[in-house]
PDB file of C-alpha atoms in Angstrom:
ATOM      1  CA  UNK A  13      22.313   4.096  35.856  1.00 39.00           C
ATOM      2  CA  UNK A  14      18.803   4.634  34.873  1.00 48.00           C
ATOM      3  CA  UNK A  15      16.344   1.949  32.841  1.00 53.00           C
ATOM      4  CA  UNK A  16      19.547   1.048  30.464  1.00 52.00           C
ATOM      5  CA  UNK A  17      21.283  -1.641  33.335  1.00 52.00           C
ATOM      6  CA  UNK A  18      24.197  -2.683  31.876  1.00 56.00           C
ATOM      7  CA  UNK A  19      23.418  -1.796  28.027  1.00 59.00           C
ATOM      8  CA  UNK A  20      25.604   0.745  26.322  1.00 63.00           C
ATOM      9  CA  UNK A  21      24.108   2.990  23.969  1.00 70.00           C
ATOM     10  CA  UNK A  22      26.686   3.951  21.152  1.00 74.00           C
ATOM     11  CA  UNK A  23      25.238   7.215  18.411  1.00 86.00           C
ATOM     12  CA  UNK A  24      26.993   5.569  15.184  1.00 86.00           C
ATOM     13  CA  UNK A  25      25.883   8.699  13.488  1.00 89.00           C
ATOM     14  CA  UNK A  26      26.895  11.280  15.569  1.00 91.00           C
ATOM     15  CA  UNK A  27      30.539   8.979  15.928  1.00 91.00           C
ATOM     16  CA  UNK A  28      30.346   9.189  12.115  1.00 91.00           C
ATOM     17  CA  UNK A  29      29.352  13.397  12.210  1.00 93.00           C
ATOM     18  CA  UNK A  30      32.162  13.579  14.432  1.00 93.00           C
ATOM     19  CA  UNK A  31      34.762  12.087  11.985  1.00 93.00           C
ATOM     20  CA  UNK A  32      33.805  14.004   9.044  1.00 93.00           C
ATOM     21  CA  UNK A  33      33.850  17.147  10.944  1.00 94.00           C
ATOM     22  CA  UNK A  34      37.252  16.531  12.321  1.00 94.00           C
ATOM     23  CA  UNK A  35      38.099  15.455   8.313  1.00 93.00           C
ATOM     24  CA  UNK A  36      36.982  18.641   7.408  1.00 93.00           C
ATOM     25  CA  UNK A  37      38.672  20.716   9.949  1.00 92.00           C
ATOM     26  CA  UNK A  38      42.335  19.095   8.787  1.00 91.00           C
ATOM     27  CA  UNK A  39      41.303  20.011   5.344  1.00 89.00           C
ATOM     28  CA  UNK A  40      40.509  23.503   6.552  1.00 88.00           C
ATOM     29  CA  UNK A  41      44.193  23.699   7.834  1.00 85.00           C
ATOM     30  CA  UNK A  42      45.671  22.504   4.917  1.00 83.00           C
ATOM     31  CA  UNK A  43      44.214  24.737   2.704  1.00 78.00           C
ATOM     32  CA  UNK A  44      45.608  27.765   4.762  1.00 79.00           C
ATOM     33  CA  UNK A  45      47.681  29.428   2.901  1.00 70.00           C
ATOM     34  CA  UNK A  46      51.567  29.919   4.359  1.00 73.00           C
ATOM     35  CA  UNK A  47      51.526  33.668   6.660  1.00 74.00           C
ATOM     36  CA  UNK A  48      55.148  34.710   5.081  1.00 72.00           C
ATOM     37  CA  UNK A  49      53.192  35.596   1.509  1.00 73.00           C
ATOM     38  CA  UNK A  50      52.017  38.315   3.317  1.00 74.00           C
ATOM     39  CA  UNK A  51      55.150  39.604   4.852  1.00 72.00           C
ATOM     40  CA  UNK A  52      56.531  41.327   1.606  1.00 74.00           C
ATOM     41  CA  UNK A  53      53.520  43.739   1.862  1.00 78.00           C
ATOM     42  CA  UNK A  54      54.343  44.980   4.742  1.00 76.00           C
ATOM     43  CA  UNK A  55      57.610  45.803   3.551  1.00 76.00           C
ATOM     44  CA  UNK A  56      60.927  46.285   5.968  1.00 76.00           C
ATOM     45  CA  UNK A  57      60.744  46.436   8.996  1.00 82.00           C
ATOM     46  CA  UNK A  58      59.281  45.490  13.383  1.00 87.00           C
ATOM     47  CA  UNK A  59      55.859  44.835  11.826  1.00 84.00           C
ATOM     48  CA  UNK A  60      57.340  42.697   8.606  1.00 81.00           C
ATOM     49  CA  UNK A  61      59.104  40.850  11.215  1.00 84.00           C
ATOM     50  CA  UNK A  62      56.940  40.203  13.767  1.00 85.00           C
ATOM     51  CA  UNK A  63      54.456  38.582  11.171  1.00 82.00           C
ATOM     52  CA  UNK A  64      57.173  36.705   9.997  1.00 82.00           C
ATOM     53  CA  UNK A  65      57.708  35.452  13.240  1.00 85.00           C
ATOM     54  CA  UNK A  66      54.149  34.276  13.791  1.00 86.00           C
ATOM     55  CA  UNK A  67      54.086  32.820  10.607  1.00 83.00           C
ATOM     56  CA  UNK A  68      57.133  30.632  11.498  1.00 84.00           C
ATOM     57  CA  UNK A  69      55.761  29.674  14.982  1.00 88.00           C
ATOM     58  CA  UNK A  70      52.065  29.735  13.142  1.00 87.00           C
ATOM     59  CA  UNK A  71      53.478  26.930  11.111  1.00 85.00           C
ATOM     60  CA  UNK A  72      54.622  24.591  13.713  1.00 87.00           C
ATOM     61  CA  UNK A  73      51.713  24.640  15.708  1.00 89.00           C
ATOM     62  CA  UNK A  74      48.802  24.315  12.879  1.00 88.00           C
ATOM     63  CA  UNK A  75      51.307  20.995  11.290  1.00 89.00           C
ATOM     64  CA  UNK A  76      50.656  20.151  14.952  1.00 92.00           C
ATOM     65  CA  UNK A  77      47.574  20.675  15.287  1.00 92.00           C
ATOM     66  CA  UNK A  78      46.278  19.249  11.670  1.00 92.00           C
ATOM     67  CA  UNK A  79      47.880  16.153  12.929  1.00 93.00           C
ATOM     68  CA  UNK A  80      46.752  15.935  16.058  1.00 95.00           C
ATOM     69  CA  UNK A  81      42.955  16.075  13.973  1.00 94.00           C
ATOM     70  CA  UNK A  82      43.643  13.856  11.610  1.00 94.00           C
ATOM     71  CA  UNK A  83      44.682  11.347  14.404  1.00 96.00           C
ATOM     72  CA  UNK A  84      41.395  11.495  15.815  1.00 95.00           C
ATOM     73  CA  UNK A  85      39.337  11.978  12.786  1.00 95.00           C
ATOM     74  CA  UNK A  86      41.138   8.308  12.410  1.00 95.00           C
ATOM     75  CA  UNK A  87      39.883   7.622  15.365  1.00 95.00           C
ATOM     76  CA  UNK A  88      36.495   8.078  15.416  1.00 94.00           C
ATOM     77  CA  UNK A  89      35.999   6.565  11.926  1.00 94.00           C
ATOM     78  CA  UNK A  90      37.632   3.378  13.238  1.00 95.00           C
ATOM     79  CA  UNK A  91      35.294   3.542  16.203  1.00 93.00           C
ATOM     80  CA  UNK A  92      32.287   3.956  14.229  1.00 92.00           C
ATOM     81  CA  UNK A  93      33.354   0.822  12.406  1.00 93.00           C
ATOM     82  CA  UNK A  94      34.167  -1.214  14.849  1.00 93.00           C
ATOM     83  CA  UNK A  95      30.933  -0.786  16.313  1.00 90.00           C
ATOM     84  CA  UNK A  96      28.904  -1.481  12.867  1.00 91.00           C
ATOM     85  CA  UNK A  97      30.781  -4.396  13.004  1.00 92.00           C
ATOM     86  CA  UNK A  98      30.118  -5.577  16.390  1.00 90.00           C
ATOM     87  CA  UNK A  99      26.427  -4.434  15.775  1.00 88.00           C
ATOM     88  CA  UNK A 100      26.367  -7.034  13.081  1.00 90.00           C
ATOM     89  CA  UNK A 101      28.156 -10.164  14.555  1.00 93.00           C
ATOM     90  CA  UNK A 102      25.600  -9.607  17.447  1.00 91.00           C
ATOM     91  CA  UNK A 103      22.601  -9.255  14.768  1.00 90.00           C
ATOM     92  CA  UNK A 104      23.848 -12.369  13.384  1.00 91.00           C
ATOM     93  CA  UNK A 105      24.002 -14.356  16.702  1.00 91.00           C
ATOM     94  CA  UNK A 106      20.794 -13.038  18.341  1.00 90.00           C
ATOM     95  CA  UNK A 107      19.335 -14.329  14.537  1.00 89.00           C
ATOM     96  CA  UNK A 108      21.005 -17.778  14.966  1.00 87.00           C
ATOM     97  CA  UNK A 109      19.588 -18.025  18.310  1.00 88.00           C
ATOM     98  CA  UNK A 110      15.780 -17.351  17.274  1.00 86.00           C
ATOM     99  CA  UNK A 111      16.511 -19.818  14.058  1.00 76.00           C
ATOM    100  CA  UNK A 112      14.331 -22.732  14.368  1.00 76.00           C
ATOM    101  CA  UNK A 113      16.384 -25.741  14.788  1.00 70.00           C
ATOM    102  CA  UNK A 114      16.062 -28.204  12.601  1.00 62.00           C
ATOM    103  CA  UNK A 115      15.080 -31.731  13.830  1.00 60.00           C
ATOM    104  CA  UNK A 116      18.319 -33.634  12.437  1.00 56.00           C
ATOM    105  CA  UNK A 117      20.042 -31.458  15.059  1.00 54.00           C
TER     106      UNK A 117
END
């Protein structure tokens, strides 16, 4: 366990990185433009189909996937959060604590 003991050690900022990243991979899969466009220039026939047929399964997965992103992109932004805010209820307390107490108390 090393020096630490029982202290975790939580990289807000990389937590943070993480989410934006992930933000801007969805946004890189939205922007993609739909496969099919690209079908009509191949005109009729195997090929035309066959990249319409990626396209189609193409679709599905990426709305998959973009979700499956976004989910965690969620995520790790409400992680980083929760841990600011945990970070300052225990900044708060550990300040109470070293407050001088007055002598009415």
């Amino acid at each position: 366990m090393g020096d630490d003991g029982d202290h975790t050690r939580l990289d807000l900022d990389a937590i943070k990185s993480m989410a934006n990243g992930l933000g801007s991979i969805k946004k890189a899969f939205d922007d993609i433009g739909k496969l099919e466009r690209y079908a009509a220039d191949l005109g009729d026939g195997d090929l035309a189909d066959k990249l319409s047929d990626f396209a189609d399964n193409w679709e599905i997965s990426r709305e998959k996937l973009t979700g499956e992103v976004d989910a965690l992109a969620k995520l790790a932004r409400a992680a980083a959060q929760a841990y600011e805010e945990i970070d300052h209820q225990l900044a708060e307390a550990i300040r109470g604590a070293q407050a001088p107490k007055s002598k009415g108390n």
